[in-house]
């Protein structure tokens, strides 16, 4: 049941508890309890909104930075990751397999702001060996949702 | 000038859905809970295979019975899902949708005057196809109190010396009824003893919500007297690809392929290549869609309960078939007024046979958001009715 609840919330975090209960064939209290438990267990870590910022007046740039580091003895990558993810500008930090160690996703108001952050804050960390910054030009799909393409039902209105 | 037309064809009533469709299409701003096809797009990997087959220039005919690779995948699928075991070389044919298979099967199996038992409410084409095959369609009125299942008693009461074929269509369009293994087991001895053949339209077989679908052909003694019809439209959301299939004993299949060869040649080739991918790699995609249908089904049944509209709980397909008898109007009047007053299209039960009177078919091949809007309109409509009184 938990995976079903999670699948529904992942698609629509604003879904009505009562609707959820009906759709899953369980009681509203059961749904509420499961969700509360999963929040406590940090299985559910938050409820964000998918926003197409391009359609707002807000200036925003997103960059994906490949970071190579030297892991620290006894601590591996975790303590370096912690040093990196503390910055509010950074939205995601992933440890990667392959040619570099971390993918860091950062949001800023301008390319200049991001560039300054990388050169002043990120690249200067002791363990960081190198960074390679890629700016996002356009977002087509985020979190499973295609942005900016309205879905139109083109089926005939009545069919057998 | 002589009359250009065949009396037999002219006498066939056009489908009730078609009539209603004409009314609906006059209303461009209407919304609908009236469609009989999935709202999902065909899963991308299937579409991609179709595109790839075009890119590779696979634009030729396939053999009449269909691509061998596809027929093999069909037999694998039927065996792993429904315990049906067919010879891909002799007992399977790929058709242009399940509808072609219905037509071909009937025409191959009846002689003039043979009676074909058709439990109603049901899909619109069985009766006309039986007529076109010069058979005599004999309808059986399924009852809401039996949850629209066919009972042994009803079957026995309808059989005459001339009865040759029973059409079974479960999970059912429009009622959403299913028949379980135990319920089918009641019918099997009658069918065998009375020496009937069965055309079993199982196009909604993936859409069962309280246990797995059971095919009547999986009972001992039934495979040799059953034509199983299935297809890709519903399970894989592939209606527009026009692809179905039939499985039957070799002696029946041989004749079906002959007829198919003269009328159709072969099913669309790129649809066939795409369908191979559907059967091989799309179980997870199908499971996702089926879970969504099940959630919507619960949502609708509950919404009708809350509105005080009587509705038996359907366990198959993607339809609910609520009773509107208490509003004191015919199905057609209800559907027409709902359309005119609230701009919502649903299909009158009578489109699926006279015994559908008193019911409307509501499809849940729509997102929850759209269902909510539709339900709101139904509620407004029936609230208005109570004020009238």
Coordinates of C-alpha atoms in Angstrom, one line a residue:
Chain A
X1 CA 0.0 0.0 0.0
X2 CA 2.9 2.4 0.8
X3 CA 4.2 2.2 -2.7
X4 CA 0.8 3.0 -4.1
X5 CA 0.4 6.0 -1.8
X6 CA 3.9 7.2 -2.8
X7 CA 3.2 6.8 -6.5
X8 CA 0.1 8.9 -6.2
X9 CA 1.8 11.6 -4.2
X10 CA 4.8 11.7 -6.5
X11 CA 2.5 12.5 -9.3
X12 CA 0.3 15.0 -7.4
X13 CA 1.3 16.0 -3.9
X14 CA -1.8 18.1 -3.5
X15 CA -4.2 15.2 -4.0
X16 CA -7.1 15.1 -1.6
X17 CA -6.8 12.6 1.3
X18 CA -10.4 11.5 0.9
X19 CA -10.0 11.0 -2.9
X20 CA -6.8 9.0 -2.2
X21 CA -8.6 6.8 0.3
X22 CA -11.5 6.1 -2.1
X23 CA -9.1 5.4 -5.0
X24 CA -7.1 3.0 -3.0
X25 CA -10.0 1.3 -1.4
X26 CA -8.8 2.0 2.2
X27 CA -10.0 4.4 4.9
X28 CA -8.9 8.1 5.1
X29 CA -7.4 7.5 8.5
X30 CA -5.2 4.7 7.1
X31 CA -3.9 7.0 4.4
X32 CA -3.2 9.8 6.8
X33 CA -1.4 7.5 9.2
X34 CA 0.7 6.0 6.5
X35 CA 1.7 9.4 5.2
X36 CA 2.5 10.7 8.7
X37 CA 4.6 7.6 9.4
X38 CA 6.5 8.0 6.1
X39 CA 7.1 11.7 6.8
X40 CA 8.6 10.7 10.2
X41 CA 10.7 8.0 8.6
X42 CA 11.9 10.5 6.0
X43 CA 10.6 8.4 3.2
X44 CA 8.6 11.4 2.3
X45 CA 11.1 14.3 2.5
X46 CA 9.0 17.2 1.3
X47 CA 6.4 18.4 -1.1
X48 CA 7.7 20.6 -3.9
X49 CA 6.0 22.3 -6.8
X50 CA 7.1 21.9 -10.4
X51 CA 7.4 25.4 -11.8
X52 CA 8.1 26.5 -15.3
X53 CA 10.1 29.6 -14.3
X54 CA 10.5 30.5 -18.0
X55 CA 6.9 31.7 -18.0
X56 CA 7.4 34.0 -15.1
X57 CA 9.3 37.3 -15.0
X58 CA 11.8 35.8 -12.7
X59 CA 15.4 35.6 -14.0
X60 CA 16.8 32.2 -13.1
X61 CA 19.6 30.1 -14.5
X62 CA 20.3 26.5 -13.7
X63 CA 23.7 24.9 -14.0
X64 CA 24.9 21.3 -13.7
X65 CA 28.5 21.1 -12.4
X66 CA 30.7 18.0 -12.6
X67 CA 33.0 18.0 -9.6
X68 CA 36.1 15.9 -9.1
X69 CA 37.3 15.6 -5.5
X70 CA 39.8 13.8 -3.3
X71 CA 38.0 11.6 -0.8
X72 CA 39.1 12.1 2.8
X73 CA 40.6 9.3 4.7
X74 CA 38.0 7.6 6.9
X75 CA 35.2 9.8 5.7
X76 CA 35.0 9.0 2.0
X77 CA 32.8 11.3 0.0
X78 CA 30.1 12.0 2.6
X79 CA 31.8 14.8 4.5
X80 CA 32.8 16.6 1.2
X81 CA 29.2 16.2 0.0
X82 CA 28.0 17.8 3.3
X83 CA 30.4 20.8 2.8
X84 CA 28.9 21.3 -0.7
X85 CA 25.2 20.8 0.0
X86 CA 25.1 23.3 2.8
X87 CA 24.9 26.1 0.3
X88 CA 21.4 27.3 -0.3
X89 CA 22.1 28.0 -4.0
X90 CA 22.7 24.3 -4.5
X91 CA 19.5 22.3 -5.2
X92 CA 20.9 18.8 -5.7
X93 CA 24.1 16.9 -5.0
X94 CA 24.6 13.4 -6.3
X95 CA 27.6 11.0 -6.0
X96 CA 28.3 9.6 -9.4
X97 CA 29.9 6.6 -11.0
X98 CA 32.2 7.3 -13.9
X99 CA 34.6 10.1 -14.9
X100 CA 33.8 12.5 -12.1
X101 CA 32.6 12.3 -8.5
X102 CA 29.7 14.7 -7.9
X103 CA 26.9 16.2 -9.9
X104 CA 26.0 19.5 -8.3
X105 CA 22.9 21.3 -9.5
X106 CA 22.8 25.0 -8.7
X107 CA 20.3 27.8 -9.3
X108 CA 21.2 31.4 -9.5
X109 CA 19.9 34.7 -10.8
X110 CA 22.4 35.0 -13.6
X111 CA 25.3 33.2 -15.2
X112 CA 27.7 35.6 -13.5
X113 CA 26.3 34.8 -10.1
X114 CA 26.7 31.1 -10.7
X115 CA 30.2 31.5 -12.2
X116 CA 31.2 33.5 -9.1
X117 CA 29.8 30.9 -6.8
X118 CA 31.7 28.2 -8.6
X119 CA 35.0 30.0 -8.7
X120 CA 34.8 31.5 -5.2
X121 CA 33.1 28.9 -3.1
X122 CA 33.0 25.5 -4.8
X123 CA 36.4 25.4 -6.6
X124 CA 38.3 26.7 -3.6
X125 CA 37.2 23.9 -1.3
X126 CA 40.3 21.9 -0.2
X127 CA 39.1 18.5 -1.5
X128 CA 37.8 19.8 -4.8
X129 CA 40.2 19.0 -7.7
X130 CA 38.3 20.4 -10.6
X131 CA 34.9 21.6 -11.7
X132 CA 33.2 21.7 -15.1
X133 CA 30.0 23.9 -15.3
X134 CA 27.2 23.3 -17.8
X135 CA 24.4 25.8 -18.0
X136 CA 20.8 24.7 -18.8
X137 CA 19.5 26.4 -21.8
X138 CA 15.9 25.2 -21.8
X139 CA 13.9 22.7 -19.7
X140 CA 11.6 20.4 -21.6
X141 CA 10.7 17.9 -19.0
X142 CA 11.2 18.0 -15.2
X143 CA 10.2 15.4 -12.6
X144 CA 8.2 13.4 -15.1
X145 CA 6.2 16.4 -16.4
X146 CA 6.6 17.8 -19.9
X147 CA 6.7 21.6 -19.4
X148 CA 4.7 24.0 -21.5
X149 CA 2.9 21.5 -23.7
X150 CA -0.8 21.5 -22.9
X151 CA -2.4 18.1 -23.1
X152 CA -5.4 18.0 -25.5
X153 CA -7.9 15.2 -25.7
X154 CA -8.3 14.6 -29.4
X155 CA -10.4 11.5 -29.1
X156 CA -13.9 11.6 -30.6
X157 CA -16.5 12.5 -27.9
X158 CA -18.4 9.3 -28.1
X159 CA -17.2 5.9 -29.4
X160 CA -18.5 2.4 -28.9
Chain B
X1 CA -32.8 2.6 -62.1
X2 CA -32.7 -0.5 -60.0
X3 CA -32.3 -0.2 -56.2
X4 CA -28.5 -0.1 -55.6
X5 CA -28.7 -1.5 -52.2
X6 CA -28.9 -4.8 -50.5
X7 CA -32.1 -5.2 -48.5
X8 CA -30.2 -7.2 -45.9
X9 CA -27.8 -4.3 -45.2
X10 CA -30.3 -1.5 -45.4
X11 CA -32.4 -3.3 -42.8
X12 CA -29.6 -3.4 -40.3
X13 CA -30.2 -0.6 -37.7
X14 CA -27.3 1.8 -37.5
X15 CA -25.6 1.7 -34.1
X16 CA -27.3 3.7 -31.4
X17 CA -24.0 5.2 -30.5
X18 CA -23.7 6.7 -34.0
X19 CA -27.1 8.4 -33.6
X20 CA -25.9 9.9 -30.3
X21 CA -22.6 10.9 -31.7
X22 CA -24.4 13.0 -34.3
X23 CA -26.2 14.9 -31.5
X24 CA -22.9 15.4 -29.6
X25 CA -21.0 16.6 -32.5
X26 CA -23.4 19.5 -32.8
X27 CA -22.1 20.7 -29.5
X28 CA -18.5 21.6 -29.7
X29 CA -18.1 22.8 -26.1
X30 CA -19.5 19.6 -24.6
X31 CA -17.2 17.4 -22.5
X32 CA -17.6 13.7 -22.5
X33 CA -17.4 10.6 -20.4
X34 CA -18.5 8.6 -23.4
X35 CA -15.5 7.2 -25.1
X36 CA -14.7 3.5 -25.4
X37 CA -11.0 3.9 -25.7
X38 CA -8.1 4.5 -23.3
X39 CA -7.0 8.1 -22.5
X40 CA -3.4 7.0 -22.3
X41 CA -1.2 7.4 -25.3
X42 CA 0.4 4.2 -26.6
X43 CA 3.5 3.6 -24.5
X44 CA 6.5 5.3 -26.2
X45 CA 8.6 2.2 -26.7
X46 CA 5.7 0.7 -28.8
X47 CA 5.3 3.9 -30.8
X48 CA 9.1 4.0 -31.3
X49 CA 9.0 0.4 -32.7
X50 CA 6.3 1.4 -35.1
X51 CA 8.4 4.4 -36.2
X52 CA 11.5 2.3 -36.5
X53 CA 9.8 -0.2 -38.7
X54 CA 8.9 2.6 -41.1
X55 CA 12.4 4.0 -41.0
X56 CA 13.7 0.5 -41.9
X57 CA 11.3 0.5 -44.9
X58 CA 9.3 -2.4 -43.6
X59 CA 6.3 -1.3 -45.7
X60 CA 5.5 -4.6 -47.3
X61 CA 2.6 -7.1 -46.7
X62 CA 3.1 -9.7 -44.1
X63 CA 1.7 -13.2 -44.5
X64 CA -2.1 -13.3 -44.3
X65 CA -2.1 -14.7 -40.8
X66 CA 0.3 -12.0 -39.7
X67 CA 4.0 -11.7 -38.9
X68 CA 5.3 -15.0 -37.6
X69 CA 7.3 -13.2 -34.8
X70 CA 4.1 -11.5 -33.6
X71 CA 2.1 -14.7 -33.7
X72 CA 4.7 -16.4 -31.6
X73 CA 4.6 -13.6 -29.1
X74 CA 0.8 -13.8 -29.0
X75 CA 1.0 -17.5 -28.1
X76 CA 3.6 -16.8 -25.4
X77 CA 1.5 -14.0 -24.0
X78 CA -1.7 -16.1 -23.9
X79 CA 0.1 -19.0 -22.3
X80 CA 1.8 -16.9 -19.6
X81 CA -1.2 -14.8 -18.8
X82 CA -4.3 -17.0 -19.3
X83 CA -3.1 -20.6 -19.6
X84 CA -4.2 -20.7 -23.2
X85 CA -2.0 -22.8 -25.5
X86 CA -2.1 -22.3 -29.2
X87 CA 0.0 -23.3 -32.2
X88 CA 1.4 -20.0 -33.6
X89 CA 1.6 -21.5 -37.1
X90 CA -1.9 -23.0 -37.3
X91 CA -4.2 -21.5 -34.7
X92 CA -3.5 -17.7 -34.6
X93 CA -4.4 -14.9 -37.0
X94 CA -3.6 -11.2 -36.6
X95 CA -6.6 -9.1 -37.6
X96 CA -7.6 -5.4 -38.1
X97 CA -8.8 -4.9 -34.6
X98 CA -10.9 -7.3 -32.6
X99 CA -13.9 -6.2 -34.7
X100 CA -12.6 -7.8 -37.9
X101 CA -12.1 -11.0 -35.9
X102 CA -15.8 -10.9 -34.7
X103 CA -17.0 -10.5 -38.3
X104 CA -14.8 -13.2 -39.8
X105 CA -15.4 -15.7 -37.0
X106 CA -19.2 -15.4 -37.4
X107 CA -19.1 -15.6 -41.2
X108 CA -16.9 -18.7 -41.0
X109 CA -19.0 -20.6 -38.6
X110 CA -22.7 -20.2 -39.4
X111 CA -25.0 -21.3 -42.2
X112 CA -28.3 -19.5 -43.0
X113 CA -30.8 -20.0 -40.2
X114 CA -28.3 -20.9 -37.5
X115 CA -28.9 -19.2 -34.2
X116 CA -26.3 -17.1 -32.5
X117 CA -26.8 -16.4 -28.8
X118 CA -25.8 -12.8 -27.9
X119 CA -26.1 -11.8 -24.2
X120 CA -26.9 -8.1 -24.0
X121 CA -26.1 -5.3 -23.1
X122 CA -23.0 -5.8 -25.3
X123 CA -20.7 -4.2 -27.8
X124 CA -22.6 -3.0 -30.8
X125 CA -21.3 -5.2 -33.6
X126 CA -22.3 -8.8 -32.7
X127 CA -25.9 -8.6 -33.8
X128 CA -25.2 -6.9 -37.2
X129 CA -22.3 -9.2 -37.9
X130 CA -24.6 -12.2 -37.2
X131 CA -27.2 -10.8 -39.5
X132 CA -24.6 -10.2 -42.2
X133 CA -23.5 -13.8 -41.9
X134 CA -27.2 -14.8 -42.5
X135 CA -27.5 -16.2 -39.0
X136 CA -30.3 -15.4 -36.7
X137 CA -29.2 -13.4 -33.7
X138 CA -31.0 -14.4 -30.5
X139 CA -30.4 -11.9 -27.7
X140 CA -30.3 -12.9 -24.0
X141 CA -31.2 -10.1 -21.6
X142 CA -28.6 -10.0 -18.8
X143 CA -29.9 -8.8 -15.5
X144 CA -28.5 -6.3 -13.1
X145 CA -29.5 -8.5 -10.1
X146 CA -27.0 -11.1 -11.6
X147 CA -24.5 -8.3 -12.0
X148 CA -24.9 -8.7 -15.7
X149 CA -23.4 -12.1 -15.8
X150 CA -24.8 -14.9 -18.0
X151 CA -26.4 -17.6 -15.8
X152 CA -26.7 -21.3 -16.7
X153 CA -30.5 -21.0 -16.5
X154 CA -30.7 -18.1 -18.9
X155 CA -28.4 -20.0 -21.3
X156 CA -30.5 -23.2 -21.1
X157 CA -33.7 -21.2 -21.7
X158 CA -32.3 -19.7 -24.9
X159 CA -31.0 -22.8 -26.6
X160 CA -33.0 -24.3 -29.4
X161 CA -32.2 -27.0 -32.0
X162 CA -30.8 -24.3 -34.2
X163 CA -28.5 -22.7 -31.7
X164 CA -24.9 -23.0 -32.9
X165 CA -22.9 -20.2 -31.3
X166 CA -22.7 -18.4 -28.0
X167 CA -21.0 -15.0 -28.0
X168 CA -19.4 -14.3 -24.7
X169 CA -17.9 -10.9 -24.0
X170 CA -16.4 -10.6 -20.6
X171 CA -15.0 -8.3 -19.1
X172 CA -18.0 -6.5 -20.7
X173 CA -18.5 -3.3 -22.5
X174 CA -20.8 -1.5 -21.5
X175 CA -21.5 -3.0 -18.1
X176 CA -18.1 -3.6 -16.7
X177 CA -19.2 -7.1 -15.6
X178 CA -16.8 -10.0 -15.5
X179 CA -17.3 -13.7 -15.2
X180 CA -15.1 -15.6 -12.8
X181 CA -13.7 -19.1 -13.4
X182 CA -16.4 -20.6 -11.1
X183 CA -19.2 -18.8 -12.9
X184 CA -17.9 -19.9 -16.3
X185 CA -17.5 -23.4 -15.0
X186 CA -21.3 -23.5 -14.6
X187 CA -21.8 -22.8 -18.3
X188 CA -19.2 -25.2 -19.7
X189 CA -21.1 -28.5 -19.3
X190 CA -24.2 -26.9 -21.0
X191 CA -22.1 -25.7 -23.9
X192 CA -20.5 -29.1 -24.4
X193 CA -23.7 -31.1 -23.9
X194 CA -25.6 -28.9 -26.3
X195 CA -22.7 -29.0 -28.7
X196 CA -22.4 -25.2 -29.1
X197 CA -19.4 -23.2 -30.3
X198 CA -18.2 -20.1 -28.4
X199 CA -16.9 -16.8 -29.7
X200 CA -15.2 -15.3 -26.7
X201 CA -14.4 -11.6 -27.1
X202 CA -11.7 -11.0 -24.4
X203 CA -10.5 -7.6 -25.6
X204 CA -10.7 -6.2 -22.0
X205 CA -8.9 -9.3 -20.5
X206 CA -6.2 -7.1 -18.9
X207 CA -8.7 -5.0 -17.2
X208 CA -10.0 -7.0 -14.3
X209 CA -9.8 -5.6 -10.8
X210 CA -10.5 -8.5 -8.4
X211 CA -8.4 -11.3 -9.7
X212 CA -7.0 -12.5 -13.0
X213 CA -9.2 -12.9 -16.1
X214 CA -10.2 -16.5 -16.9
X215 CA -10.8 -17.5 -20.5
X216 CA -13.5 -20.0 -21.2
X217 CA -11.1 -21.7 -23.7
X218 CA -8.9 -22.7 -20.8
X219 CA -11.5 -25.3 -19.6
X220 CA -11.0 -28.9 -20.7
X221 CA -13.0 -29.6 -23.8
X222 CA -13.5 -25.9 -24.6
X223 CA -10.5 -25.0 -26.7
X224 CA -11.7 -27.1 -29.6
X225 CA -15.0 -25.3 -29.7
X226 CA -14.0 -21.7 -28.9
X227 CA -12.7 -18.8 -31.0
X228 CA -10.8 -16.5 -28.6
X229 CA -10.7 -12.8 -29.8
X230 CA -8.4 -10.3 -28.2
X231 CA -6.3 -7.4 -29.3
X232 CA -4.0 -4.5 -28.5
X233 CA -6.5 -1.6 -28.4
X234 CA -7.4 -1.6 -24.8
X235 CA -4.6 -3.3 -22.9
X236 CA -1.8 -1.4 -24.7
X237 CA -3.8 1.8 -25.5
X238 CA -3.4 1.1 -29.3
X239 CA -6.9 1.7 -30.6
X240 CA -5.8 3.7 -33.7
X241 CA -3.3 1.0 -34.7
X242 CA -6.2 -1.3 -35.6
X243 CA -4.7 -4.5 -34.4
X244 CA -6.3 -7.5 -32.9
X245 CA -6.1 -11.3 -33.1
X246 CA -8.1 -14.5 -33.1
X247 CA -7.1 -17.9 -31.9
X248 CA -9.1 -21.0 -32.9
X249 CA -8.7 -24.7 -33.6
X250 CA -6.8 -25.2 -36.9
X251 CA -9.9 -26.3 -38.9
X252 CA -11.8 -23.1 -38.0
X253 CA -8.7 -20.9 -38.3
X254 CA -7.9 -22.2 -41.8
X255 CA -11.3 -20.9 -43.0
X256 CA -10.9 -17.6 -41.1
X257 CA -7.6 -17.0 -42.7
X258 CA -9.1 -17.6 -46.1
X259 CA -11.8 -15.0 -45.6
X260 CA -9.3 -12.6 -44.1
X261 CA -7.0 -13.0 -47.1
X262 CA -9.8 -12.1 -49.5
X263 CA -11.1 -9.1 -47.6
X264 CA -8.1 -7.7 -45.8
X265 CA -4.8 -9.3 -47.1
X266 CA -3.0 -8.7 -43.8
X267 CA -3.2 -6.4 -40.8
X268 CA -1.1 -3.2 -41.0
X269 CA 2.6 -4.1 -41.0
X270 CA 4.0 -1.3 -38.9
X271 CA 1.3 -1.9 -36.3
X272 CA 2.4 -5.6 -36.2
X273 CA 6.0 -4.7 -35.6
X274 CA 5.0 -2.3 -32.8
X275 CA 2.8 -5.0 -31.3
X276 CA 5.7 -7.3 -30.9
X277 CA 7.3 -4.8 -28.6
X278 CA 4.0 -4.4 -26.7
X279 CA 3.9 -8.1 -25.9
X280 CA 7.5 -8.5 -25.2
X281 CA 8.5 -5.5 -23.0
X282 CA 5.4 -3.6 -21.7
X283 CA 4.1 -5.5 -18.7
X284 CA 5.2 -2.7 -16.4
X285 CA 3.5 0.0 -18.5
X286 CA 0.3 -2.0 -18.7
X287 CA 0.4 -2.6 -14.9
X288 CA 0.7 1.2 -14.4
X289 CA -2.3 1.9 -16.6
X290 CA -4.4 -0.8 -14.9
X291 CA -3.7 0.6 -11.5
X292 CA -4.8 4.0 -12.7
X293 CA -8.1 2.5 -14.1
X294 CA -8.7 0.7 -10.8
X295 CA -8.3 3.9 -8.8
X296 CA -10.7 5.8 -11.1
X297 CA -13.2 2.9 -10.9
X298 CA -13.3 3.0 -7.1
X299 CA -13.6 6.8 -7.3
X300 CA -16.5 6.7 -9.7
X301 CA -18.4 3.9 -7.9
X302 CA -18.0 5.9 -4.6
X303 CA -19.1 9.1 -6.2
X304 CA -22.3 7.5 -7.5
X305 CA -23.0 6.0 -4.1
X306 CA -22.6 9.5 -2.6
X307 CA -25.0 11.0 -5.2
X308 CA -27.6 8.3 -4.3
X309 CA -27.4 6.7 -7.8
X310 CA -27.6 3.0 -7.8
X311 CA -24.6 1.3 -9.4
X312 CA -23.4 -2.2 -9.1
X313 CA -19.7 -2.5 -8.6
X314 CA -18.1 -3.4 -11.9
X315 CA -14.9 -5.4 -11.8
X316 CA -13.8 -5.2 -15.4
X317 CA -13.2 -3.0 -18.5
X318 CA -13.3 0.7 -17.9
X319 CA -17.0 1.4 -17.6
X320 CA -19.6 1.9 -14.9
X321 CA -23.2 1.2 -15.8
X322 CA -25.4 3.1 -13.2
X323 CA -29.1 2.8 -13.1
X324 CA -31.1 5.9 -13.8
X325 CA -34.5 4.3 -13.5
X326 CA -35.4 6.4 -10.5
X327 CA -35.4 9.6 -12.5
X328 CA -38.4 8.4 -14.5
X329 CA -37.0 8.9 -17.9
X330 CA -35.6 6.7 -20.6
X331 CA -31.8 6.3 -21.1
X332 CA -31.9 8.3 -24.2
X333 CA -33.9 11.1 -22.6
X334 CA -31.5 11.2 -19.7
X335 CA -28.4 11.3 -21.9
X336 CA -29.9 13.9 -24.2
X337 CA -31.0 16.2 -21.4
X338 CA -27.7 15.8 -19.6
X339 CA -26.0 16.8 -22.8
X340 CA -28.2 19.7 -23.4
X341 CA -28.4 21.0 -19.9
X342 CA -24.9 20.3 -18.6
X343 CA -23.0 19.7 -21.8
X344 CA -21.8 16.3 -20.7
X345 CA -21.9 13.3 -23.0
X346 CA -22.6 9.8 -21.6
X347 CA -23.9 6.9 -23.7
X348 CA -27.5 5.7 -23.2
X349 CA -27.6 2.0 -22.2
X350 CA -30.0 1.3 -25.1
X351 CA -27.1 1.7 -27.5
X352 CA -26.0 -1.7 -26.3
X353 CA -29.3 -3.5 -26.6
X354 CA -32.9 -2.9 -25.5
X355 CA -32.2 -4.3 -22.1
X356 CA -29.8 -1.5 -21.5
X357 CA -32.9 0.7 -20.9
X358 CA -32.7 2.4 -17.6
X359 CA -28.9 2.6 -17.6
X360 CA -26.2 4.8 -18.9
X361 CA -22.6 3.9 -19.7
X362 CA -20.0 6.1 -18.2
X363 CA -16.4 5.5 -19.1
X364 CA -13.4 6.1 -16.8
X365 CA -10.9 6.3 -19.5
X366 CA -10.4 9.9 -18.3
X367 CA -8.1 11.5 -15.7
X368 CA -9.4 12.0 -12.2
X369 CA -9.5 15.8 -12.9
X370 CA -11.8 15.2 -15.9
X371 CA -13.9 12.7 -14.0
X372 CA -14.4 15.3 -11.3
X373 CA -15.7 17.8 -13.7
X374 CA -18.0 15.3 -15.3
X375 CA -19.4 14.1 -12.0
X376 CA -20.0 17.7 -10.9
X377 CA -22.2 18.1 -14.0
X378 CA -24.1 14.9 -13.3
X379 CA -24.7 16.1 -9.8
X380 CA -25.9 19.5 -11.0
X381 CA -28.2 17.7 -13.4
X382 CA -29.8 15.4 -11.0
X383 CA -30.1 18.1 -8.3
X384 CA -32.0 20.1 -10.8
X385 CA -34.3 17.1 -11.4
X386 CA -35.2 16.8 -7.8
X387 CA -36.2 20.4 -7.7
X388 CA -38.5 19.8 -10.7
X389 CA -40.5 17.4 -8.6

